[in-house]
Each structure stands twice: as C-alpha cells, then as structure tokens.
Coordinates of C-alpha atoms in Angstrom, one line a residue:
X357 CA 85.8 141.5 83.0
X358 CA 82.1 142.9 83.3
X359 CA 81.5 145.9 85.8
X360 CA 78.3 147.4 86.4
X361 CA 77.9 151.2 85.0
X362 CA 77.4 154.1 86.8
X363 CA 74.5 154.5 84.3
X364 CA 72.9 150.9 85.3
X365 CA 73.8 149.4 82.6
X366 CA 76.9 147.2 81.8
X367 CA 80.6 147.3 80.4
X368 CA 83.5 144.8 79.5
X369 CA 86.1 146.6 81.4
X370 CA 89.4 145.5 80.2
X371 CA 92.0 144.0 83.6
X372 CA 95.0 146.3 82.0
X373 CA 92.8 149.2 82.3
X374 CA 91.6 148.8 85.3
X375 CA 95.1 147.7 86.8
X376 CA 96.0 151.0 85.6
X377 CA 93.3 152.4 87.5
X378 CA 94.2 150.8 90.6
X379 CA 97.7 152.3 90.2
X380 CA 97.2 155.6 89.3
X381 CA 94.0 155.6 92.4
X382 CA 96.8 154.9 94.8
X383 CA 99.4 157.1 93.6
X384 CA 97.1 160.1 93.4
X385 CA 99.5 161.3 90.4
X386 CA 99.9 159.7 86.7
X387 CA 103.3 160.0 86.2
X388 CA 103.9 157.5 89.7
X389 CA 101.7 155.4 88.6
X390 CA 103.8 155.1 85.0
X391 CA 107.1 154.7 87.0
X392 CA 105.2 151.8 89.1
X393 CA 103.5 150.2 86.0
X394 CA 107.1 150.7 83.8
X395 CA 104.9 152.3 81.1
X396 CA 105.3 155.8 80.1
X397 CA 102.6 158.3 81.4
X398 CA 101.0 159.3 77.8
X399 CA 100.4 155.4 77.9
X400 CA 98.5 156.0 81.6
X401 CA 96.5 159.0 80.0
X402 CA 95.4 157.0 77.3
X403 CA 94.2 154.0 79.8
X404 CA 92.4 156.5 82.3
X405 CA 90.7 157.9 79.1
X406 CA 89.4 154.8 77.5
X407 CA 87.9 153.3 80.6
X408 CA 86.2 156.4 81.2
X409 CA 84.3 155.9 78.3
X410 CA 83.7 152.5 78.5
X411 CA 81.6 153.4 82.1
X412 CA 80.4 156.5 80.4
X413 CA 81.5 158.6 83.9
X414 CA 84.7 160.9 85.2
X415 CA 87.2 159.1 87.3
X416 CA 90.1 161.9 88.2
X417 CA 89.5 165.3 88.8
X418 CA 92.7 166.6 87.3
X419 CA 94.9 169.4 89.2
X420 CA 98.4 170.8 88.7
X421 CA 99.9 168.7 90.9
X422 CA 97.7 165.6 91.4
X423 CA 94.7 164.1 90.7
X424 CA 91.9 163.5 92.9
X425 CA 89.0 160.3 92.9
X426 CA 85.7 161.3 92.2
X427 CA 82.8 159.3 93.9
X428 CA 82.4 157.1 90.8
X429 CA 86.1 156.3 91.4
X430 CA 86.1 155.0 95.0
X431 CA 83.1 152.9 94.5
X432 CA 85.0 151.2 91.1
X433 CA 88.3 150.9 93.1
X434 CA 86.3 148.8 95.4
X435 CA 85.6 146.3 92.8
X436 CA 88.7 146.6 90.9
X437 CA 91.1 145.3 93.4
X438 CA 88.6 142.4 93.4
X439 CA 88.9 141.9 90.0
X440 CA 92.2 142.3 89.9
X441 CA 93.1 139.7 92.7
X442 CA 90.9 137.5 91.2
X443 CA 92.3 137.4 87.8
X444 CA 95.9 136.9 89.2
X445 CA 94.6 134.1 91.6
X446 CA 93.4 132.4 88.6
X447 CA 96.2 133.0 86.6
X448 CA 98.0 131.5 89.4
X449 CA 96.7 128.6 89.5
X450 CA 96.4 127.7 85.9
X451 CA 99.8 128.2 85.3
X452 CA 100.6 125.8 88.2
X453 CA 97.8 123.1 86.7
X454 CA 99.7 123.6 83.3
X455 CA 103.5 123.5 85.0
X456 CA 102.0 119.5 86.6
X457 CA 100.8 116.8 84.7
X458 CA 97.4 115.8 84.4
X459 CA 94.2 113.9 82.3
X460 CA 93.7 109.9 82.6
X461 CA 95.2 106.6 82.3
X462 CA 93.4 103.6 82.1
X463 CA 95.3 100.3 83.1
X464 CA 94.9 96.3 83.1
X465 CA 96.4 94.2 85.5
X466 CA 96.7 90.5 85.9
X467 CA 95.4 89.6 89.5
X468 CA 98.7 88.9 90.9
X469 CA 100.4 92.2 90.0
X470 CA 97.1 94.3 90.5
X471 CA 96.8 92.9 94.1
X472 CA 100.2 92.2 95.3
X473 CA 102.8 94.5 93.1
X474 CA 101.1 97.6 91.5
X475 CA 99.8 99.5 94.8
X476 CA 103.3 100.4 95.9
X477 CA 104.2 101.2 92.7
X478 CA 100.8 103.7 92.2
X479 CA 101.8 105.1 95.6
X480 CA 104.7 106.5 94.2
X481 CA 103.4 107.7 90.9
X482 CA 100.4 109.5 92.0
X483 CA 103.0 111.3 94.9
X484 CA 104.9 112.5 91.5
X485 CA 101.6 112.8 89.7
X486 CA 98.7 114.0 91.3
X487 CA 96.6 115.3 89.2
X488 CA 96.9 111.9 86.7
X489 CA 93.6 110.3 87.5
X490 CA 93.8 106.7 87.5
X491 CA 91.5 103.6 86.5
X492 CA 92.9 100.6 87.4
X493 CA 90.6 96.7 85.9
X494 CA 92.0 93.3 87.6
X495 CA 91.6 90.9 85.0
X496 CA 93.2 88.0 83.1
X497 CA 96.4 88.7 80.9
X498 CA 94.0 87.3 78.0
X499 CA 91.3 89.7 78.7
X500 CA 93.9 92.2 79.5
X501 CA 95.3 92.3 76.0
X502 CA 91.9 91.6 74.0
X503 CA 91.1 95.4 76.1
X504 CA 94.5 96.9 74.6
X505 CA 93.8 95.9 71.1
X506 CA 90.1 97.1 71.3
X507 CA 91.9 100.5 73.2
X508 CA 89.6 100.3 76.5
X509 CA 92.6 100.6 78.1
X510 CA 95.9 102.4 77.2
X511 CA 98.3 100.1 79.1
X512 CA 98.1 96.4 80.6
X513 CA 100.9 94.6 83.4
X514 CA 100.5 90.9 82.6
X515 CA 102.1 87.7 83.9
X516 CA 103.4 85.8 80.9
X517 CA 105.0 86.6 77.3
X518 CA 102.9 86.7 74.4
X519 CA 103.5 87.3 70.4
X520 CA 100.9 89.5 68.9
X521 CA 101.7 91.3 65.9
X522 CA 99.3 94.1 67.7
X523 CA 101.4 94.3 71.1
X524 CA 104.9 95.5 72.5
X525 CA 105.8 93.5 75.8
X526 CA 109.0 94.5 77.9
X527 CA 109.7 92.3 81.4
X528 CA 109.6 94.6 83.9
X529 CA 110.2 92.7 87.0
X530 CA 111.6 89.2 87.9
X531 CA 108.8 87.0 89.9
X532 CA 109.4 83.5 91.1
X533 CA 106.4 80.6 91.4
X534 CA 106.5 78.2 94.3
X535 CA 104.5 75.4 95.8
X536 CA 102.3 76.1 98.9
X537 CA 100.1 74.0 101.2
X538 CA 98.8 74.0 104.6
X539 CA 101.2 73.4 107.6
X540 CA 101.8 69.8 108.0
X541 CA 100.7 68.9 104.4
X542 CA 104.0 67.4 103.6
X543 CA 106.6 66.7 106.0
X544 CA 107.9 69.2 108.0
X545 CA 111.3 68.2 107.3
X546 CA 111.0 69.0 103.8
X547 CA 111.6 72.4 101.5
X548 CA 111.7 70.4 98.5
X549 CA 108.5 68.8 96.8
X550 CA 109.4 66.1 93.6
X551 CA 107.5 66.3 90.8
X552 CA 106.0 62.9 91.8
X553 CA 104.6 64.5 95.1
X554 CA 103.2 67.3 92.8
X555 CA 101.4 64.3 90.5
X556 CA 99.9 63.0 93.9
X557 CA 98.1 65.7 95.3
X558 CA 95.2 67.7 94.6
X559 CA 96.0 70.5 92.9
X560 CA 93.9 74.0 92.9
X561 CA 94.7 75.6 89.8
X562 CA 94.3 79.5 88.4
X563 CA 91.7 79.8 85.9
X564 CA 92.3 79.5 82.2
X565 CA 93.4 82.5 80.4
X566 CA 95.8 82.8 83.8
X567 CA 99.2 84.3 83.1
X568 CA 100.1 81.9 86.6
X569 CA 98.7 78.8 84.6
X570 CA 99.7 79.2 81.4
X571 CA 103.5 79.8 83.4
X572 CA 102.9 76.5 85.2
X573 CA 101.6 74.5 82.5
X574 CA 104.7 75.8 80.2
X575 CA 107.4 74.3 83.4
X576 CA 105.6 71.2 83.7
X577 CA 105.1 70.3 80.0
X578 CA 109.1 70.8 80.0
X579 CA 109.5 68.6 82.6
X580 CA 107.5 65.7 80.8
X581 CA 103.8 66.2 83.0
X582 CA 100.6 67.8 81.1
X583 CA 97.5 68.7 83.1
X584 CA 96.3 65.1 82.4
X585 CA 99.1 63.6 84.5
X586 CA 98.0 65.9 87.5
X587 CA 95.0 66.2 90.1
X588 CA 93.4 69.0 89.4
X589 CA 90.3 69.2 91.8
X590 CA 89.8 72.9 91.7
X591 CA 89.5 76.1 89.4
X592 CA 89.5 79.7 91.1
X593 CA 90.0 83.5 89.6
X594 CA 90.5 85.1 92.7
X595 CA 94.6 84.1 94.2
X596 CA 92.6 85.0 97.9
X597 CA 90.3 82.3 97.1
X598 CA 93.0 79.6 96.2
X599 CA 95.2 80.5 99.2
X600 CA 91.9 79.8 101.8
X601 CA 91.3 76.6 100.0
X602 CA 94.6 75.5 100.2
X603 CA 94.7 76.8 104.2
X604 CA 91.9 74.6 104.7
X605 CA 93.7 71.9 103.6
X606 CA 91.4 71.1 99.8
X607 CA 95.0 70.8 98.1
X608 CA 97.7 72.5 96.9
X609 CA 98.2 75.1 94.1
X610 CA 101.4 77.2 92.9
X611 CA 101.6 80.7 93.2
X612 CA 103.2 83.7 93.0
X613 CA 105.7 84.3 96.2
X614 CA 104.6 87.7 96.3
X615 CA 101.4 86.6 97.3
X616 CA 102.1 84.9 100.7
X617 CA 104.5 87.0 102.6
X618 CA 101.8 87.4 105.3
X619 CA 100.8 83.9 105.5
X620 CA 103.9 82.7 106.1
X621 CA 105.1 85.2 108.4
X622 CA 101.7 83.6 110.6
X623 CA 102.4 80.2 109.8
X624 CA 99.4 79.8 107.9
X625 CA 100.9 78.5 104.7
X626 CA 104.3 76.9 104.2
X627 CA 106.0 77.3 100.7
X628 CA 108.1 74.5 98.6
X629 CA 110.7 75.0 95.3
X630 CA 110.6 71.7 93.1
X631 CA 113.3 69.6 92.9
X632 CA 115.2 70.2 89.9
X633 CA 112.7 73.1 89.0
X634 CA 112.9 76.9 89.8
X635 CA 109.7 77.8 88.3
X636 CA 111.0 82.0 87.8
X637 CA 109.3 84.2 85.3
X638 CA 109.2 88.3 84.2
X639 CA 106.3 90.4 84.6
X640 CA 105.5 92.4 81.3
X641 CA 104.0 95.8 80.2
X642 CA 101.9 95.2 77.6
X643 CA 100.7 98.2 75.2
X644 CA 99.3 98.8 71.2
X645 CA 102.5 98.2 68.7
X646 CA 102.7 101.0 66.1
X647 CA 100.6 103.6 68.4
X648 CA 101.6 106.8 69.9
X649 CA 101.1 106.4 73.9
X650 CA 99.4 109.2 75.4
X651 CA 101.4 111.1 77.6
X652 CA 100.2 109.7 80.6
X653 CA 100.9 106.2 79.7
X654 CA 104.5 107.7 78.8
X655 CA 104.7 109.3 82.3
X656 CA 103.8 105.9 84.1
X657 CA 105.9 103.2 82.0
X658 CA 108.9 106.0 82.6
X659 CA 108.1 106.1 86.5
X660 CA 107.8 102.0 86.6
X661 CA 111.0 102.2 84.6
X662 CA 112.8 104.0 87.1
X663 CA 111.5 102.6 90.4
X664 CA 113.0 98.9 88.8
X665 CA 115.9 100.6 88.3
X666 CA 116.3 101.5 91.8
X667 CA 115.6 98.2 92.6
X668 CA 118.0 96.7 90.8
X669 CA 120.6 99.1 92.0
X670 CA 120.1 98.7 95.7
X671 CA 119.7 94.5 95.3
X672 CA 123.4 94.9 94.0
X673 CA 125.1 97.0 96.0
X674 CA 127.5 95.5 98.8
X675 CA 126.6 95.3 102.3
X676 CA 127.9 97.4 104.7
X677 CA 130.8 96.4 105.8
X678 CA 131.2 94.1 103.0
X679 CA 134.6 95.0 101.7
X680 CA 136.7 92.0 101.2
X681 CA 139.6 92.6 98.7
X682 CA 139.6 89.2 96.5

C-alpha cells in the first residue's frame, strides 16, 4: 500500500496496520478495537505505534478513558477505508478466478464434427467453464493430426481411425453415412439405393485427406467397388458446398446424417441407406501419446466424456409407459 505523508513525501503503509487503524478510529478505545480484531491490545499498541512512524505524524491523542483522532488521523481514515475495501475487493476476486478454471485450449476439428457436432457440445463446456478461452481450426483429420504431432494444437475430433505410434484415439460418438440426392433423383418409391445405382451416378466426393472419404472408400472397397469403378465428377472441402451441388441436381455424394436434418425437414434433399450396406462409423478424439495434457484439455475430454454418457443413458432408458413384463 503507498499513502501520501503528512510530510509530502511517501510511505508503504502496511493493510494490517492500517486495518488496525480503521478499527481502533471507530472504536475510539484500543482495547475494543483488540476484542473486534481478536488480537490482544499490546498487539494494537504496537500497530498504532509503527504506522505512526512510518507517516512520521501523531494519530491518537491518548486519554484515560479513550483516545481521540487528531487531524492527521481523519484525513488518513479517509483513504484507509479505501484501501482497505480495495484490497478485499481484490482479494475477492482473485480467490474466485483461482476457485474456476481458466487459460486456453486449442482444438482441431474435422468439418463434419466442427460444423454439425461440436457447437452444442462447446455450449455446454464454456457454461461449466467460462473463463477456458477457446480456439477452435476446421480442417481435415490429416491436417488435424499432422497439427497435434507438431503441438499447434492440444487436442483434435476426427472422423476416422488411425494408427500412429505418436497419437491416442478413443470413439467418442457413433455417426452413420448415408446417400443423398435431390428430390426426384431416384424414384420416389425408393429408400434403398444398390450399389449398381451408386456405380451409375455422378458422384461428388469429399476431398482427399477427408475422414468422410477415406470412411467411404474403406465400405466400398469391402464391397468389391474402388474409386475407379465410380463417377466421380466433383471434389469439394466445404460439406455446405457438396450439399448445394447435389440440391442442384450436379450428382450425388454421401454424407454425414448429421449434416442434413434441415434439408430434409424442407424437402430439399432426400437421404438413401445401401442395400446390404449400413455405412456407420465412431467419431474419435485424437491427442499426443506419451504427453501430459494440460489441464484444459483434461477439463474438456472429461466434459465430452460425460455429456456421451448422458446420451447414452437417456437413448436406453424405456419409454414412458413402456413397462411390459416379458
């Protein structure tokens, strides 16, 4: 604390000091002040005494009975319960930064779960965490683990498995991949496409590098078709861009069903499952093998953790009503 003397010049007045100050100001008598502070009163004496000397003037005129403020007093007590409020306002507040958590986490997401999946789970975490500032890249799952290795970013949410001695991956949430084309592409009569139709179309494909493709590419090889059995007229990086071309009627494309609850809920896009094929996949974390997490990361992965498990809980408990005895 710094005070201006009553000399002009100026002092490092210690906050115990002048809290004892302020008590024994009020009081008018040393020994209330000790009772108030829960100090004993030589312990009051000897505060009055050495803040005396640090401002070089008298503060209490000293009676019998009580003690009186001289002028020098009344104008310190003016600044004192300033500095007083002051301090505890600040200790306040630091104590309630310190009791949250806070500092940054830097995070890669595949375009899928970046546009579609991650902002309800960020709503959430930053309600729990506010203080956690967030920086959030939409990129590739290939780029996305090239930045965890090279530690530009602490954790990544990708679309597809992958073995790298350098990375841990954990699913973290089931996603299914389905067929989707303008209204009256196929038959309206149908909710099955074959794998024949697929090798007929045009196709608008993900980018390379794409978790989606790569998932794709890994369903169709297994069902006998590489990329050289099929149509591909297109490339695109943004799943926006895909979903207008195939609107428009340029082809089809497969995609996350995440993605198109709103078009299909306006009839601008109508979804097909392959016959024979349910193209499902897991969503993965992604982070550096071997490497303590900061906290942040920690705080994050355990609030994703949770909010799944919530998930799963409600998607398996019974209706209401739904209490048949078998």
């Amino acid at each position: 604390m710094v005070v201006k003397k009553m000399n002009g010049k100026v002092g490092h007045v210690n906050y115990e000091r002048l809290n004892t100050f302020i008590a024994v100001a009020e009081k008018s008598n040393f020994s209330e002040a000790a009772k108030m502070l829960y100090v004993t009163q030589p312990t009051i004496t000897s505060q009055i005494k050495a803040l005396e000397e640090e401002l070089e003037t008298k503060l209490f005129e000293r009676t019998t009975k009580k003690v009186e403020m001289t002028q020098s007093a009344k104008i310190l007590l003016k600044y004192a319960r300033e500095i007083v409020q002051m301090n505890d306002a600040a200790r306040k507040e630091i104590k309630h930064m310190e009791s949250q958590s806070y500092g940054d986490l830097r995070m890669g997401c595949s375009l899928t779960i970046g546009e579609y999946i991650l902002p309800q789970f960020l709503n959430q975490f930053k309600e729990t965490y506010p203080l956690i500032q967030l920086q959030v890249n939409i990129e590739n799952s290939h780029s996305i683990l090239e930045s965890i290795k090279a530690q530009v970013i602490d954790v990544g949410l990708i679309e597809k498995p992958i073995q790298d001695v350098q990375i841990c991956v954990e699913p973290f949430l089931e996603d299914e991949l389905v067929l989707i084309a303008a209204p009256g592409y196929f038959s309206d009569n149908d909710s099955h496409i074959t794998l024949e139709q697929v090798q007929e179309s045009p196709l608008i494909f993900r980018e390379e590098g794409s978790g989606t493709r790569s998932v794709v590419n890994d369903y169709l090889r297994n069902s006998g078709l590489t990329e050289d059995d099929l149509q591909i007229v297109m490339e695109l990086g943004s799943t926006e861009a895909i979903k207008a071309a195939v609107e428009s009627g340029l082809g089809v494309s497969f995609i996350s069903k995440n993605t198109i609850k709103k078009e299909q809920k306006l009839g601008l896009l109508k979804a097909y499952s392959i016959t024979n094929l349910k193209m499902k996949r897991d969503f993965y974390i992604a982070y550096r093998k071997n490497h303590v997490l900061k906290s942040t990361t920690d705080l994050f992965l355990d609030t994703l953790r949770s909010i799944m498990k919530e998930r799963e809980t409600l998607m398996v408990q019974p209706l209401a009503g739904d209490d048949h005895k078998y």
